CSV table of C-alpha atoms in Angstrom, one decimal:
chain,number,residue,atom,x,y,z
A,919,MET,CA,0.1,-0.1,-0.3
A,920,SER,CA,1.5,3.4,-1.0
A,921,THR,CA,1.1,6.5,1.2
A,922,PRO,CA,0.3,10.1,-0.1
A,923,ILE,CA,2.9,12.0,0.0
A,924,ASP,CA,3.0,16.1,-0.4
A,925,PRO,CA,5.8,16.7,-2.8
A,926,ALA,CA,6.5,20.4,-1.2
A,927,SER,CA,7.6,18.4,2.2
A,928,VAL,CA,10.1,16.0,0.0
A,929,GLU,CA,13.9,16.7,1.0
A,930,LEU,CA,16.4,15.1,-1.1
A,931,GLY,CA,19.7,15.2,0.3
A,932,LEU,CA,23.2,13.1,-0.1
A,933,ASP,CA,25.5,11.5,2.5
A,934,THR,CA,29.1,10.5,1.8
A,935,PHE,CA,31.9,8.9,4.0
A,936,GLY,CA,34.7,10.6,1.9
A,937,ASP,CA,35.6,7.6,0.0
A,938,VAL,CA,38.8,7.6,-0.9
A,939,THR,CA,38.8,8.3,-5.1
A,940,THR,CA,41.1,7.3,-8.0
A,941,ARG,CA,43.3,9.5,-10.2
A,942,ALA,CA,43.0,9.4,-13.9
A,943,ASP,CA,45.8,6.8,-14.0
A,944,GLY,CA,44.0,4.6,-11.4
A,945,THR,CA,46.3,5.2,-8.4
A,946,LEU,CA,44.4,6.8,-5.0
A,947,GLU,CA,44.1,10.3,-4.2
A,948,HIS,CA,45.6,11.6,-1.2
A,949,HIS,CA,43.1,11.9,2.0
A,950,ALA,CA,43.7,15.4,2.0
A,951,VAL,CA,42.7,15.6,-1.5
A,952,VAL,CA,39.6,13.7,-0.7
A,953,LEU,CA,38.9,16.0,1.9
A,954,ARG,CA,38.8,19.1,-0.3
A,955,GLN,CA,36.9,17.3,-3.1
A,956,VAL,CA,34.1,16.8,-0.5
A,957,VAL,CA,33.8,20.4,-0.2
A,958,GLU,CA,33.7,21.3,-3.9
A,959,GLN,CA,31.1,18.1,-4.0
A,960,ALA,CA,29.0,19.9,-1.2
A,961,GLU,CA,29.4,23.2,-2.7
A,962,LEU,CA,27.9,22.0,-6.1
A,963,ALA,CA,24.8,20.2,-4.2
A,964,ASP,CA,24.1,23.3,-2.5
A,965,ARG,CA,24.1,25.2,-6.0
A,966,VAL,CA,21.6,22.6,-7.5
A,967,GLY,CA,19.2,22.7,-4.7
A,968,LEU,CA,19.9,19.9,-2.7
A,969,ALA,CA,18.2,19.7,0.8
A,970,PHE,CA,20.9,18.3,2.9
A,971,ILE,CA,24.5,16.7,3.2
A,972,GLY,CA,25.7,14.2,5.6
A,973,LEU,CA,29.0,12.9,6.2
A,974,GLY,CA,29.8,9.9,7.9
A,975,GLU,CA,32.8,9.2,10.5
A,976,HIS,CA,35.3,6.4,9.6
A,977,HIS,CA,38.9,5.8,10.8
A,978,ARG,CA,39.9,3.4,8.4
A,979,ASP,CA,42.1,3.9,5.2
A,980,ASP,CA,39.5,3.6,2.5
A,981,PHE,CA,37.4,6.5,4.2
A,982,ALA,CA,39.0,10.0,4.4
A,983,ILE,CA,36.3,11.4,6.8
A,984,THR,CA,37.2,11.3,10.5
A,985,ALA,CA,36.2,14.6,11.7
A,986,PRO,CA,33.0,15.4,10.1
A,987,ASP,CA,31.8,18.5,12.1
A,988,VAL,CA,35.4,20.1,10.9
A,989,VAL,CA,34.7,19.2,7.1
A,990,LEU,CA,31.3,20.4,7.6
A,991,ALA,CA,32.4,24.0,9.0
A,992,ALA,CA,34.8,24.3,5.9
A,993,ILE,CA,31.6,23.5,3.9
A,994,ALA,CA,29.3,26.1,5.9
A,995,ALA,CA,31.6,29.2,4.8
A,996,ARG,CA,31.2,27.9,1.0
A,997,THR,CA,27.4,27.5,0.8
A,998,GLU,CA,24.3,29.1,1.9
A,999,ARG,CA,21.2,27.0,2.1
A,1000,ILE,CA,22.2,23.2,2.2
A,1001,ARG,CA,21.7,22.1,5.5
A,1002,LEU,CA,24.8,20.2,7.0
A,1003,GLY,CA,24.8,16.8,9.3
A,1004,SER,CA,26.8,13.5,10.5
A,1005,ALA,CA,25.8,10.5,8.6
A,1006,VAL,CA,26.3,8.9,11.3
A,1007,THR,CA,28.1,10.3,14.4
A,1008,VAL,CA,29.3,6.8,16.4
A,1009,LEU,CA,27.5,8.1,19.6
A,1010,SER,CA,29.2,4.8,21.7
A,1011,SER,CA,32.3,6.2,21.1
A,1012,ASP,CA,31.7,9.6,21.6
A,1013,ASP,CA,30.8,12.1,24.3
A,1014,PRO,CA,27.7,13.3,24.1
A,1015,ILE,CA,28.4,17.2,25.5
A,1016,ARG,CA,31.2,17.3,22.9
A,1017,VAL,CA,29.0,16.3,20.2
A,1018,PHE,CA,26.2,19.0,21.2
A,1019,GLU,CA,28.9,21.5,21.5
A,1020,ARG,CA,30.8,20.7,18.3
A,1021,PHE,CA,27.3,20.8,16.6
A,1022,SER,CA,25.7,23.7,17.9
A,1023,THR,CA,29.3,26.0,17.2
A,1024,LEU,CA,28.3,24.6,13.4
A,1025,ASP,CA,25.0,25.4,13.6
A,1026,ALA,CA,25.9,28.9,15.2
A,1027,LEU,CA,28.9,29.0,12.0
A,1028,SER,CA,26.1,28.0,9.2
A,1029,ASN,CA,23.3,30.0,10.6
A,1030,GLY,CA,20.9,27.0,11.9
A,1031,ARG,CA,21.6,24.5,9.4
A,1032,ALA,CA,23.3,22.1,11.6
A,1033,GLU,CA,21.6,18.4,12.2
A,1034,VAL,CA,23.2,15.2,13.5
A,1035,ILE,CA,22.4,11.7,12.7
A,1036,ILE,CA,23.5,9.5,15.5
A,1037,GLY,CA,23.8,6.0,15.3
A,1038,ARG,CA,25.9,2.9,16.7
A,1039,GLY,CA,27.5,2.5,13.2
A,1040,SER,CA,28.2,-0.4,11.2
A,1041,PHE,CA,32.2,-0.4,11.4
A,1042,THR,CA,34.0,-0.4,15.1
A,1043,GLU,CA,37.0,0.8,14.7
A,1044,SER,CA,36.6,3.9,16.6
A,1045,PHE,CA,35.9,1.5,20.0
A,1046,GLY,CA,39.5,0.3,20.1
A,1047,LEU,CA,41.2,3.7,18.8
A,1048,PHE,CA,39.4,5.7,21.8
A,1049,GLY,CA,39.9,3.3,24.5
A,1050,PHE,CA,36.2,1.3,24.7
A,1051,ASP,CA,35.2,-2.2,25.0
A,1052,LEU,CA,33.1,-3.6,22.5
A,1053,ALA,CA,31.7,-5.9,25.2
A,1054,ASP,CA,30.0,-2.6,26.3
A,1055,TYR,CA,28.7,-1.7,23.3
A,1056,GLU,CA,25.0,-1.7,24.2
A,1057,ARG,CA,25.4,-0.1,27.3
A,1058,LEU,CA,27.4,2.6,26.1
A,1059,PHE,CA,25.0,3.5,23.1
A,1060,THR,CA,22.0,3.3,25.8
A,1061,GLU,CA,23.7,5.4,28.6
A,1062,LYS,CA,25.2,8.3,26.1
A,1063,LEU,CA,21.7,8.6,24.1
A,1064,ASP,CA,20.0,9.3,27.4
A,1065,LEU,CA,22.7,11.7,28.3
A,1066,LEU,CA,22.4,13.5,25.1
A,1067,SER,CA,18.4,13.7,25.6
A,1068,HIS,CA,19.1,15.6,28.4
A,1069,VAL,CA,21.7,17.6,26.5
A,1070,LEU,CA,19.5,18.5,23.9
A,1071,THR,CA,17.1,20.4,26.3
A,1072,GLU,CA,19.5,23.2,26.7
A,1073,GLU,CA,18.5,23.4,30.3
A,1074,PRO,CA,21.2,22.8,33.1
A,1075,VAL,CA,21.9,19.1,33.1
A,1076,THR,CA,21.7,16.5,35.8
A,1077,TRP,CA,22.2,13.0,35.1
A,1078,SER,CA,23.9,9.7,36.1
A,1079,GLY,CA,25.0,6.6,34.6
A,1080,SER,CA,27.7,4.0,35.3
A,1081,ILE,CA,29.9,5.6,32.3
A,1082,ARG,CA,31.0,8.9,33.6
A,1083,PRO,CA,30.9,11.1,36.7
A,1084,PRO,CA,27.4,12.4,37.5
A,1085,LEU,CA,26.2,16.0,36.5
A,1086,ARG,CA,24.9,18.5,38.6
A,1087,GLU,CA,23.3,21.3,37.3
A,1088,GLN,CA,25.8,21.5,34.5
A,1089,ARG,CA,24.9,24.3,31.8
A,1090,ILE,CA,26.4,23.1,28.2
A,1091,PHE,CA,27.7,25.8,25.9
A,1092,PRO,CA,26.9,27.0,23.2
A,1093,PRO,CA,23.0,27.2,23.0
A,1094,THR,CA,21.7,27.1,19.8
A,1095,GLU,CA,20.0,30.2,18.3
A,1096,SER,CA,16.7,28.0,17.7
A,1097,GLY,CA,16.6,26.4,21.3
A,1098,ARG,CA,16.7,23.1,20.0
A,1099,LEU,CA,19.7,21.3,17.6
A,1100,LYS,CA,18.0,18.8,15.3
A,1101,VAL,CA,19.1,15.1,15.8
A,1102,TRP,CA,17.8,12.1,13.9
A,1103,ILE,CA,18.5,8.6,15.2
A,1104,GLY,CA,19.9,6.0,12.2
A,1105,VAL,CA,18.3,2.6,12.4
A,1106,GLY,CA,19.3,0.0,10.7
A,1107,GLY,CA,16.5,-2.7,11.2
A,1108,THR,CA,15.6,-3.1,14.6
A,1109,PRO,CA,12.6,-2.8,16.7
A,1110,GLN,CA,14.6,-1.9,19.8
A,1111,SER,CA,16.0,1.2,17.8
A,1112,VAL,CA,12.8,1.8,16.2
A,1113,VAL,CA,11.2,2.1,20.4
A,1114,ARG,CA,14.5,4.4,21.3
A,1115,ALA,CA,13.8,6.9,18.6
A,1116,ALA,CA,10.3,7.1,19.8
A,1117,HIS,CA,10.9,7.0,23.3
A,1118,TYR,CA,13.2,10.2,22.7
A,1119,ARG,CA,11.1,11.8,20.7
A,1120,LEU,CA,13.9,11.9,17.6
A,1121,PRO,CA,13.2,11.6,14.2
A,1122,LEU,CA,14.1,8.4,12.5
A,1123,MET,CA,16.3,7.6,9.8
A,1124,LEU,CA,16.2,4.5,8.2
A,1125,ALA,CA,19.5,3.0,6.6
A,1126,ILE,CA,18.5,0.7,3.7
A,1127,ILE,CA,21.4,-0.8,2.4
A,1128,GLY,CA,20.5,-4.2,1.6
A,1129,GLY,CA,17.2,-6.2,0.5
A,1130,PRO,CA,14.2,-4.5,-0.6
A,1131,PRO,CA,13.1,-1.2,1.1
A,1132,ALA,CA,9.6,-2.6,1.8
A,1133,GLN,CA,10.8,-4.9,4.4
A,1134,PHE,CA,11.5,-1.5,6.2
A,1135,VAL,CA,7.8,-0.6,6.4
A,1136,PRO,CA,6.9,-2.8,9.3
A,1137,PHE,CA,9.6,0.2,11.3
A,1138,ALA,CA,8.1,3.2,10.0
A,1139,ASN,CA,5.2,1.9,10.8
A,1140,TYR,CA,5.7,0.8,14.5
A,1141,TYR,CA,7.8,4.4,15.0
A,1142,ARG,CA,4.1,6.0,14.3
A,1143,GLU,CA,2.0,4.2,16.2
A,1144,LEU,CA,4.6,4.3,19.4
A,1145,LEU,CA,4.3,8.2,18.8
A,1146,ALA,CA,0.5,8.1,18.4
A,1147,ALA,CA,0.1,5.8,21.6
A,1148,ASP,CA,1.9,8.3,23.8
A,1149,GLY,CA,-0.1,11.3,22.1
A,1150,VAL,CA,3.0,13.1,20.1
A,1151,GLU,CA,2.5,14.5,17.0
A,1152,PRO,CA,4.3,13.0,13.7
A,1153,LEU,CA,7.8,13.1,13.5
A,1154,PRO,CA,9.9,13.0,10.6
A,1155,ILE,CA,11.1,9.8,8.7
A,1156,GLY,CA,13.9,9.5,6.4
A,1157,MET,CA,16.0,7.1,4.3
A,1158,HIS,CA,19.5,6.4,3.2
A,1159,SER,CA,20.5,4.3,0.6
A,1160,PRO,CA,23.5,3.8,-1.6
A,1161,GLY,CA,23.3,4.9,-5.4
A,1162,HIS,CA,24.7,6.5,-8.5
A,1163,VAL,CA,23.2,8.7,-11.3
A,1164,ALA,CA,24.4,8.9,-15.1
A,1165,GLU,CA,22.6,9.8,-18.4
A,1166,THR,CA,21.5,6.0,-19.1
A,1167,ASP,CA,20.8,2.7,-17.2
A,1168,GLU,CA,23.6,1.0,-18.7
A,1169,GLN,CA,26.4,3.7,-18.0
A,1170,ALA,CA,25.6,4.2,-14.1
A,1171,ARG,CA,26.1,0.7,-13.7
A,1172,ASP,CA,29.0,0.3,-15.7
A,1173,GLU,CA,30.7,3.1,-13.9
A,1174,LEU,CA,29.6,2.0,-10.5
A,1175,PHE,CA,30.0,-1.8,-10.5
A,1176,PRO,CA,33.8,-2.4,-10.4
A,1177,HIS,CA,34.0,0.2,-7.3
A,1178,PHE,CA,31.1,-1.1,-5.5
A,1179,GLN,CA,32.8,-4.6,-6.2
A,1180,ALA,CA,35.9,-3.7,-4.7
A,1181,GLN,CA,34.6,-1.8,-1.8
A,1182,ARG,CA,32.2,-4.3,-0.9
A,1183,ASP,CA,34.6,-7.4,-1.3
A,1184,ARG,CA,37.3,-5.6,1.0
A,1185,ILE,CA,34.6,-5.1,3.8
A,1186,GLY,CA,33.5,-8.6,3.2
A,1187,ARG,CA,36.9,-10.3,3.5
A,1188,GLU,CA,36.9,-8.7,7.2
A,1189,ARG,CA,33.4,-9.5,8.1
A,1190,GLY,CA,33.2,-13.0,6.1
A,1191,TRP,CA,30.7,-12.5,3.4
A,1192,PRO,CA,30.8,-14.2,-0.2
A,1193,PRO,CA,32.2,-12.3,-3.2
A,1194,THR,CA,30.2,-9.3,-4.8
A,1195,THR,CA,29.0,-11.0,-8.0
A,1196,ARG,CA,27.1,-8.6,-11.1
A,1197,ILE,CA,24.3,-10.7,-10.6
A,1198,GLN,CA,23.9,-9.6,-7.5
A,1199,PHE,CA,24.7,-6.1,-7.8
A,1200,GLU,CA,21.8,-5.9,-10.9
A,1201,ARG,CA,19.5,-7.7,-8.3
A,1202,ASP,CA,20.3,-4.8,-5.6
A,1203,ALA,CA,19.6,-2.3,-8.6
A,1204,SER,CA,16.5,-3.5,-9.6
A,1205,PRO,CA,13.1,-1.7,-9.0
A,1206,GLU,CA,13.1,-4.0,-5.7
A,1207,GLY,CA,16.5,-3.8,-4.6
A,1208,ALA,CA,18.1,-1.2,-2.2
A,1209,LEU,CA,20.5,0.3,-4.7
A,1210,TYR,CA,19.5,3.1,-6.6
A,1211,VAL,CA,21.5,3.1,-9.6
A,1212,GLY,CA,20.8,4.4,-13.2
A,1213,SER,CA,19.4,7.5,-15.2
A,1214,PRO,CA,17.9,10.2,-13.8
A,1215,GLU,CA,14.4,8.7,-14.7
A,1216,THR,CA,15.2,5.4,-13.3
A,1217,VAL,CA,16.4,6.5,-9.8
A,1218,ALA,CA,13.6,9.3,-9.9
A,1219,ARG,CA,11.1,6.7,-10.1
A,1220,LYS,CA,12.6,4.3,-7.5
A,1221,ILE,CA,13.0,7.2,-4.8
A,1222,ALA,CA,9.1,8.2,-5.4
A,1223,THR,CA,7.9,4.3,-5.4
A,1224,ASN,CA,9.5,4.1,-2.0
A,1225,LEU,CA,8.5,7.3,-0.4
A,1226,ARG,CA,5.6,6.4,-1.0
A,1227,THR,CA,5.7,3.0,0.1
A,1228,LEU,CA,7.2,3.8,3.3
A,1229,GLY,CA,5.5,7.3,4.1
A,1230,VAL,CA,8.6,9.0,4.6
A,1231,SER,CA,9.3,12.6,3.4
A,1232,ARG,CA,13.1,12.5,3.2
A,1233,PHE,CA,15.6,10.6,0.9
A,1234,ASP,CA,19.5,10.8,1.2
A,1235,LEU,CA,21.4,9.4,-1.7
A,1236,LYS,CA,24.9,7.9,-0.4
A,1237,TYR,CA,26.5,9.0,-3.9
A,1238,ALA,CA,30.0,8.0,-2.8
A,1239,ASN,CA,30.6,3.9,-3.0
A,1240,GLY,CA,34.2,3.0,-3.4
A,1241,ALA,CA,36.7,4.4,-5.2
A,1242,MET,CA,35.0,6.5,-8.1
A,1243,PRO,CA,36.6,9.3,-9.9
A,1244,HIS,CA,35.8,12.6,-8.7
A,1245,ASP,CA,34.5,13.8,-11.6
A,1246,GLN,CA,32.1,11.3,-11.8
A,1247,LEU,CA,30.9,12.0,-8.3
A,1248,LEU,CA,30.3,15.5,-9.5
A,1249,ARG,CA,28.0,14.6,-12.4
A,1250,SER,CA,26.1,12.3,-10.5
A,1251,ILE,CA,25.4,15.1,-7.9
A,1252,GLU,CA,24.8,17.5,-10.7
A,1253,LEU,CA,22.1,15.1,-12.3
A,1254,TYR,CA,20.7,14.5,-9.1
A,1255,GLY,CA,19.9,17.8,-8.1
A,1256,THR,CA,18.8,19.0,-11.6
A,1257,ARG,CA,17.1,16.1,-13.0
A,1258,VAL,CA,16.2,13.5,-10.5
A,1259,ALA,CA,14.7,16.1,-7.6
A,1260,PRO,CA,12.2,17.6,-10.0
A,1261,LEU,CA,11.2,14.5,-11.2
A,1262,VAL,CA,10.5,12.7,-7.6
A,1263,ARG,CA,8.2,15.9,-7.2
A,1264,ASP,CA,6.3,15.4,-10.5
A,1265,MET,CA,5.9,11.9,-10.1
A,1266,LEU,CA,4.6,12.4,-6.4
A,1267,ALA,CA,2.2,15.0,-7.7
């Protein structure tokens, strides 16, 4: 069943982890160059009218972004409208107070454009790097989310738990001008995560990176039901999925596949996944799969269909997927903003 969506309310955004790109000779760019490329990509996204760009935090050699807030501050100085956020902030291995301080500072510098998407993250390198025990994975996220919920009120914080000394009437600076920093919870597909998002009254971002998007309908509906049962007005729900846009379906798939395959297989060797095949890739790129790969018309049709199916109003395309060249990423962003976005709104109307 499809849910009617108001085209005027739909937001189309982008996400990237700062995947290390390739040069014309096939060698990998330096991380410093990639960071500058991400700023250029964000500038283009702003010019073509996209609503949001989210930067993911990783601590490994195939991704360049370890400090999203620093890169976002550079982007803030060179853009005018696009909202700026993390995708995601790994809260379990971070400090909730520092998260608020960094992003409320970004909010000030960007004139109110900052957002945070928090999550537990699908990579765990940050735990050992910052001295956390993976055995505490659940406890760290649960307590830090609770502390963050207190900090977000922008009132003096009194809080106690097992992960740090207690706080008593502690004020956190700088406050935001609006009085509330926008924070989402990223959910990978567990009912417990949906319950958390509803309990803390935080918008829900569905990370749909595999399988049919329709399998997330129960999570979106459950979230709405939990809010309604508590008498809470509906909160935003968004979705995030990987993809690539080119002039034709064939070009988009041929450009993306070798980089997507290499990245997926590299991570797969670490996690025990089977090798990625072209058949599997084509299945994921089909209308029922989780990859948004193709011409502007193909990608727009799939976005519009799944916005209706899940009843959500925000779609963020993870446009960097492996070591794709910078020029291909720029062209994908340009097509997404100038052709996909208007088509999505026309289809929804």
